[in-house]
CSV table of C-alpha atoms and ligand atoms in Angstrom, one decimal:
chain,number,residue,atom,x,y,z
A,1,MET,CA,9.7,73.9,-23.4
A,2,ARG,CA,12.1,73.4,-20.5
A,3,LYS,CA,13.6,76.3,-18.5
A,4,LYS,CA,17.3,76.7,-19.3
A,5,ILE,CA,19.6,78.3,-16.8
A,6,VAL,CA,23.2,79.6,-16.5
A,7,ALA,CA,24.4,79.8,-12.8
A,8,ALA,CA,27.4,81.3,-11.4
A,9,ASN,CA,28.9,79.8,-8.3
A,10,TRP,CA,31.5,82.1,-7.1
A,11,LYS,CA,32.5,79.7,-4.1
A,12,MET,CA,34.8,81.6,-1.6
A,13,ASN,CA,36.1,84.3,-4.1
A,14,LEU,CA,35.9,88.0,-4.4
A,15,SER,CA,35.8,90.9,-2.0
A,16,LEU,CA,32.6,93.1,-1.9
A,17,GLU,CA,34.2,95.6,-4.2
A,18,GLU,CA,35.2,92.9,-6.8
A,19,GLY,CA,31.8,91.4,-6.7
A,20,LYS,CA,30.0,94.6,-7.4
A,21,SER,CA,32.4,95.2,-10.3
A,22,LEU,CA,31.8,91.8,-11.6
A,23,VAL,CA,27.9,92.2,-11.4
A,24,GLU,CA,28.2,95.7,-13.2
A,25,ALA,CA,30.2,94.1,-16.0
A,26,ILE,CA,27.8,91.2,-16.3
A,27,VAL,CA,24.7,93.3,-16.5
A,28,ALA,CA,26.4,95.8,-19.0
A,29,GLY,CA,26.8,92.9,-21.5
A,30,LEU,CA,23.6,91.0,-20.7
A,31,PRO,CA,21.6,89.6,-23.6
A,32,GLU,CA,17.8,89.4,-23.5
A,33,LEU,CA,16.6,86.8,-21.2
A,34,ASN,CA,13.0,85.5,-20.4
A,35,GLU,CA,10.9,83.4,-18.0
A,36,MET,CA,12.5,80.3,-19.7
A,37,ARG,CA,16.1,81.6,-20.1
A,38,GLN,CA,17.5,82.7,-16.7
A,39,VAL,CA,20.7,83.6,-15.1
A,40,VAL,CA,21.6,82.9,-11.5
A,41,ILE,CA,24.5,84.5,-9.6
A,42,ALA,CA,25.6,82.7,-6.2
A,43,PRO,CA,28.1,85.0,-4.4
A,44,SER,CA,29.0,84.4,-0.7
A,45,PHE,CA,26.6,85.4,2.0
A,46,VAL,CA,28.6,88.7,2.5
A,47,HIS,CA,27.7,89.8,-1.0
A,48,LEU,CA,24.1,88.9,-1.1
A,49,THR,CA,22.3,92.1,-0.2
A,50,GLN,CA,24.6,94.0,-2.5
A,51,THR,CA,24.1,91.7,-5.4
A,52,ALA,CA,20.3,91.5,-4.8
A,53,SER,CA,20.0,95.3,-5.0
A,54,GLN,CA,22.3,95.5,-8.0
A,55,LEU,CA,20.1,92.9,-9.8
A,56,ASP,CA,16.8,94.3,-8.6
A,57,GLU,CA,15.7,95.5,-11.8
A,58,TYR,CA,16.7,92.3,-13.8
A,59,ASP,CA,13.8,90.0,-13.6
A,60,HIS,CA,15.4,87.1,-15.1
A,61,VAL,CA,18.7,87.2,-13.2
A,62,GLN,CA,18.4,85.7,-9.8
A,63,VAL,CA,20.4,85.9,-6.7
A,64,ALA,CA,21.3,82.6,-5.1
A,65,ALA,CA,23.0,81.5,-1.8
A,66,GLN,CA,25.5,78.7,-1.8
A,67,ASN,CA,24.2,77.2,1.4
A,68,CYS,CA,21.5,77.6,4.2
A,69,ALA,CA,21.0,76.2,7.6
A,70,THR,CA,19.3,72.9,8.5
A,71,GLU,CA,17.5,74.8,11.2
A,72,SER,CA,14.8,77.6,11.3
A,73,SER,CA,16.4,79.9,13.9
A,74,GLY,CA,18.0,79.9,17.2
A,75,ALA,CA,21.5,79.2,18.9
A,76,TYR,CA,23.4,78.1,15.8
A,77,THR,CA,26.4,80.3,15.8
A,78,GLY,CA,27.7,81.0,12.2
A,79,GLU,CA,24.7,79.6,10.4
A,80,VAL,CA,22.4,81.5,8.1
A,81,SER,CA,18.8,80.5,7.9
A,82,ALA,CA,16.8,80.2,4.9
A,83,ALA,CA,14.4,82.8,6.1
A,84,MET,CA,17.1,85.3,6.4
A,85,LEU,CA,18.2,84.6,2.8
A,86,GLN,CA,14.7,85.0,1.7
A,87,SER,CA,14.5,88.4,3.5
A,88,ALA,CA,17.9,89.5,1.8
A,89,GLY,CA,16.2,89.0,-1.6
A,90,VAL,CA,17.7,85.6,-2.4
A,91,HIS,CA,15.7,83.6,-4.9
A,92,THR,CA,17.6,80.2,-4.9
A,93,VAL,CA,19.8,78.2,-2.7
A,94,ILE,CA,22.6,75.7,-3.9
A,95,ILE,CA,22.2,72.5,-1.7
A,96,GLY,CA,24.4,69.5,-2.0
A,97,HIS,CA,27.5,70.7,-3.7
A,98,SER,CA,30.3,68.3,-3.7
A,99,GLU,CA,32.4,70.7,-1.7
A,100,ARG,CA,29.9,70.9,1.2
A,101,ARG,CA,29.5,67.2,1.1
A,102,GLU,CA,33.3,66.6,1.2
A,103,TYR,CA,34.8,69.3,3.3
A,104,PHE,CA,31.8,69.9,5.7
A,105,HIS,CA,30.5,66.3,5.8
A,106,GLU,CA,27.1,67.4,4.7
A,107,ALA,CA,25.1,63.9,4.6
A,108,ASP,CA,21.8,63.2,2.7
A,109,ASP,CA,19.7,63.9,5.9
A,110,GLN,CA,21.1,67.2,6.4
A,111,LEU,CA,20.7,68.0,2.7
A,112,LEU,CA,17.1,67.1,2.8
A,113,LYS,CA,16.6,69.4,5.8
A,114,LYS,CA,18.1,72.3,3.9
A,115,ILE,CA,16.0,71.6,0.9
A,116,HIS,CA,13.0,71.8,3.1
A,117,GLN,CA,14.0,74.9,4.7
A,118,ALA,CA,14.6,76.5,1.3
A,119,LEU,CA,11.3,75.3,0.0
A,120,ASN,CA,9.4,76.3,3.0
A,121,ASN,CA,10.7,79.9,2.5
A,122,ASN,CA,9.6,79.9,-1.1
A,123,MET,CA,13.0,79.7,-2.7
A,124,GLN,CA,14.2,77.7,-5.5
A,125,VAL,CA,16.9,74.9,-5.0
A,126,ILE,CA,19.8,73.9,-7.1
A,127,PHE,CA,20.5,70.4,-6.0
A,128,CYS,CA,23.9,69.1,-6.8
A,129,CYS,CA,24.9,65.5,-7.4
A,130,GLY,CA,27.8,63.8,-9.0
A,131,GLU,CA,30.3,61.0,-8.6
A,132,PRO,CA,34.1,61.0,-7.5
A,133,LEU,CA,36.6,59.6,-9.9
A,134,PRO,CA,37.0,56.3,-8.5
A,135,VAL,CA,33.1,55.5,-8.9
A,136,ARG,CA,33.3,56.7,-12.5
A,137,ASP,CA,36.5,54.4,-13.1
A,138,ALA,CA,34.6,51.4,-11.6
A,139,GLY,CA,31.5,52.3,-14.1
A,140,LYS,CA,29.2,52.7,-11.0
A,141,GLU,CA,28.4,56.4,-11.7
A,142,ASN,CA,24.8,55.8,-12.6
A,143,GLU,CA,23.9,53.9,-9.5
A,144,TYR,CA,26.0,56.4,-7.2
A,145,VAL,CA,24.0,59.5,-8.7
A,146,ALA,CA,20.8,57.7,-8.5
A,147,GLY,CA,21.6,56.9,-4.7
A,148,GLN,CA,22.2,60.6,-4.1
A,149,ILE,CA,18.8,61.5,-5.6
A,150,GLU,CA,16.8,58.8,-3.9
A,151,ALA,CA,18.1,59.8,-0.6
A,152,THR,CA,17.0,63.4,-0.9
A,153,LEU,CA,14.8,64.4,-3.8
A,154,PHE,CA,12.6,61.3,-3.6
A,155,GLN,CA,11.4,62.5,-0.3
A,156,LEU,CA,9.7,65.5,-1.9
A,157,THR,CA,6.2,65.9,-3.4
A,158,ASP,CA,5.5,66.5,-7.1
A,159,ASP,CA,4.6,70.0,-6.1
A,160,GLN,CA,7.9,70.5,-4.4
A,161,MET,CA,9.7,69.2,-7.4
A,162,LYS,CA,8.4,72.3,-9.4
A,163,HIS,CA,11.0,74.3,-7.4
A,164,ILE,CA,14.1,71.9,-7.9
A,165,VAL,CA,16.8,72.4,-10.5
A,166,VAL,CA,19.3,69.5,-10.6
A,167,ALA,CA,22.9,70.1,-11.2
A,168,TYR,CA,25.1,67.2,-12.3
A,169,GLU,CA,28.7,67.9,-11.3
A,170,PRO,CA,31.2,65.2,-11.7
A,171,ILE,CA,33.7,65.6,-8.9
A,172,TRP,CA,36.6,64.8,-11.1
A,173,ALA,CA,35.8,67.5,-13.5
A,174,ILE,CA,35.4,70.4,-10.9
A,175,GLY,CA,38.2,72.8,-11.1
A,176,THR,CA,40.4,70.5,-12.7
A,177,GLY,CA,40.1,71.7,-16.3
A,178,ARG,CA,39.0,68.1,-17.2
A,179,THR,CA,35.4,68.3,-18.6
A,180,ALA,CA,32.9,65.5,-18.9
A,181,SER,CA,32.6,65.0,-22.7
A,182,ALA,CA,29.4,65.9,-24.2
A,183,GLN,CA,28.6,62.2,-24.5
A,184,GLN,CA,29.3,61.7,-20.8
A,185,ALA,CA,27.3,64.7,-19.8
A,186,GLN,CA,24.2,63.7,-22.0
A,187,ALA,CA,24.3,60.2,-20.9
A,188,MET,CA,24.3,61.0,-17.3
A,189,HIS,CA,21.7,63.8,-17.6
A,190,ALA,CA,19.4,61.3,-19.4
A,191,HIS,CA,19.9,58.9,-16.7
A,192,ILE,CA,19.2,61.5,-14.0
A,193,ARG,CA,15.9,62.3,-15.9
A,194,SER,CA,14.9,58.7,-16.1
A,195,VAL,CA,15.5,58.4,-12.3
A,196,LEU,CA,13.2,61.5,-11.7
A,197,GLU,CA,10.6,59.8,-14.1
A,198,ARG,CA,10.7,56.5,-12.1
A,199,LYS,CA,9.5,58.5,-9.1
A,200,PHE,CA,7.5,61.5,-10.1
A,201,GLY,CA,6.5,60.5,-13.8
A,202,ALA,CA,7.3,62.0,-17.1
A,203,ASP,CA,5.9,65.5,-16.9
A,204,THR,CA,8.0,66.3,-13.8
A,205,ALA,CA,11.1,64.7,-15.3
A,206,GLN,CA,10.7,66.7,-18.4
A,207,ARG,CA,10.1,70.0,-16.7
A,208,THR,CA,13.0,69.7,-14.4
A,209,PRO,CA,16.1,71.6,-15.6
A,210,ILE,CA,19.5,69.7,-15.3
A,211,LEU,CA,22.5,71.8,-15.3
A,212,TYR,CA,26.0,70.6,-16.0
A,213,GLY,CA,29.0,71.6,-13.9
A,214,GLY,CA,32.5,70.9,-13.9
A,215,SER,CA,35.1,73.0,-15.8
A,216,CYS,CA,32.3,74.3,-18.0
A,217,ASN,CA,33.8,77.4,-19.8
A,218,ALA,CA,33.5,79.7,-22.7
A,219,GLN,CA,35.2,77.3,-25.1
A,220,ASN,CA,33.1,74.1,-24.3
A,221,ALA,CA,29.7,75.5,-23.4
A,222,VAL,CA,28.2,75.5,-26.8
A,223,GLU,CA,29.0,71.8,-27.3
A,224,LEU,CA,27.8,70.8,-23.8
A,225,PHE,CA,24.5,72.6,-24.1
A,226,ALA,CA,23.7,71.3,-27.4
A,227,CYS,CA,23.0,68.0,-25.6
A,228,GLY,CA,19.3,67.4,-25.4
A,229,ASP,CA,19.2,66.8,-21.7
A,230,VAL,CA,21.7,69.5,-20.7
A,231,ASP,CA,19.8,72.5,-19.8
A,232,GLY,CA,22.5,75.0,-18.9
A,233,GLY,CA,25.3,75.1,-16.6
A,234,LEU,CA,26.5,75.6,-12.9
A,235,ILE,CA,29.9,77.5,-13.5
A,236,GLY,CA,32.6,77.9,-11.2
A,237,GLY,CA,36.0,79.4,-12.2
A,238,ALA,CA,34.5,80.7,-15.6
A,239,SER,CA,31.9,82.7,-13.7
A,240,LEU,CA,34.5,85.1,-12.1
A,241,LYS,CA,35.2,86.7,-15.4
A,242,ALA,CA,32.4,88.8,-17.0
A,243,ASP,CA,33.6,88.0,-20.7
A,244,ALA,CA,33.6,84.3,-20.2
A,245,PHE,CA,30.4,84.2,-18.3
A,246,LEU,CA,28.6,86.1,-20.8
A,247,THR,CA,29.9,83.9,-23.5
A,248,ILE,CA,28.4,81.1,-21.5
A,249,ILE,CA,25.1,82.8,-21.1
A,250,ASN,CA,24.9,83.3,-24.9
A,251,ALA,CA,25.8,79.7,-25.5
A,252,MET,CA,22.8,78.8,-23.3
A,253,LEU,CA,20.4,81.2,-25.3
A,254,GLN,CA,21.6,79.6,-28.7
A,255,SER,CA,21.1,76.0,-27.5
B,301,13P,P1,34.4,74.8,-12.1
B,301,13P,O1,33.5,75.5,-12.9
B,301,13P,O2,35.4,75.7,-11.4
B,301,13P,O3,34.9,73.4,-12.5
B,301,13P,O4,33.3,74.6,-10.8
B,301,13P,C1,32.2,73.9,-11.0
B,301,13P,C2,31.4,74.0,-9.7
B,301,13P,O5,31.7,73.4,-8.8
B,301,13P,C3,30.2,74.9,-9.9
B,301,13P,O6,29.4,74.6,-8.6
């Protein structure tokens, strides 16, 4: 049985007070989770200690950061190291989100450094990949996503891969209201699993959770999560409302 995860990516949203209220509303409606059915919440850096203390007693709801530094410590104004995150109660780091790649020009070599920083500080990584619309329109999405994985995850050991969760987020579906169809999601997730199998073997490929992200919401989560290779979701907009996020968590539990 593979681990399933629903993760909230709050991106650059919510005041400290709003974040606190949202977490209160989520935990108030939280269904029973376990080792294999987990929830992750990724607020901004500012929220992390507050969110971590709110979630302290919830063993299967983890706090994630949306980014970490490539370096361990030192004169890097504005950066936050993986060790700092770990000391703040952070369990997981999202690395390689398309918004970081596009707006902050994060390239594969930097992403790999960040992955190492997170793993070296005993945190899990949600590694994001996904193609832009012109690549999809050209029918080249499989090789594009394989390239993103080869340039980063292929540099890891089998042991390190135990701490990796992959999130497939087609850029054309992020925040656009246009979701990948269940067929498109399943096809890409199966492809990603075959790419992982080629390098790491069947055990690792079968064990690695692959989440879907991109306009996943309370309406479409059941259908997306019913796909055999979709192991949950990385949720943006719909994670900012407790009701919608709880519905998505329940969809994961039913799948
Ligand atoms: P939306 O759910 O708002 O499309 O965002 C998806 C995403 O980028 C999650 O990381």
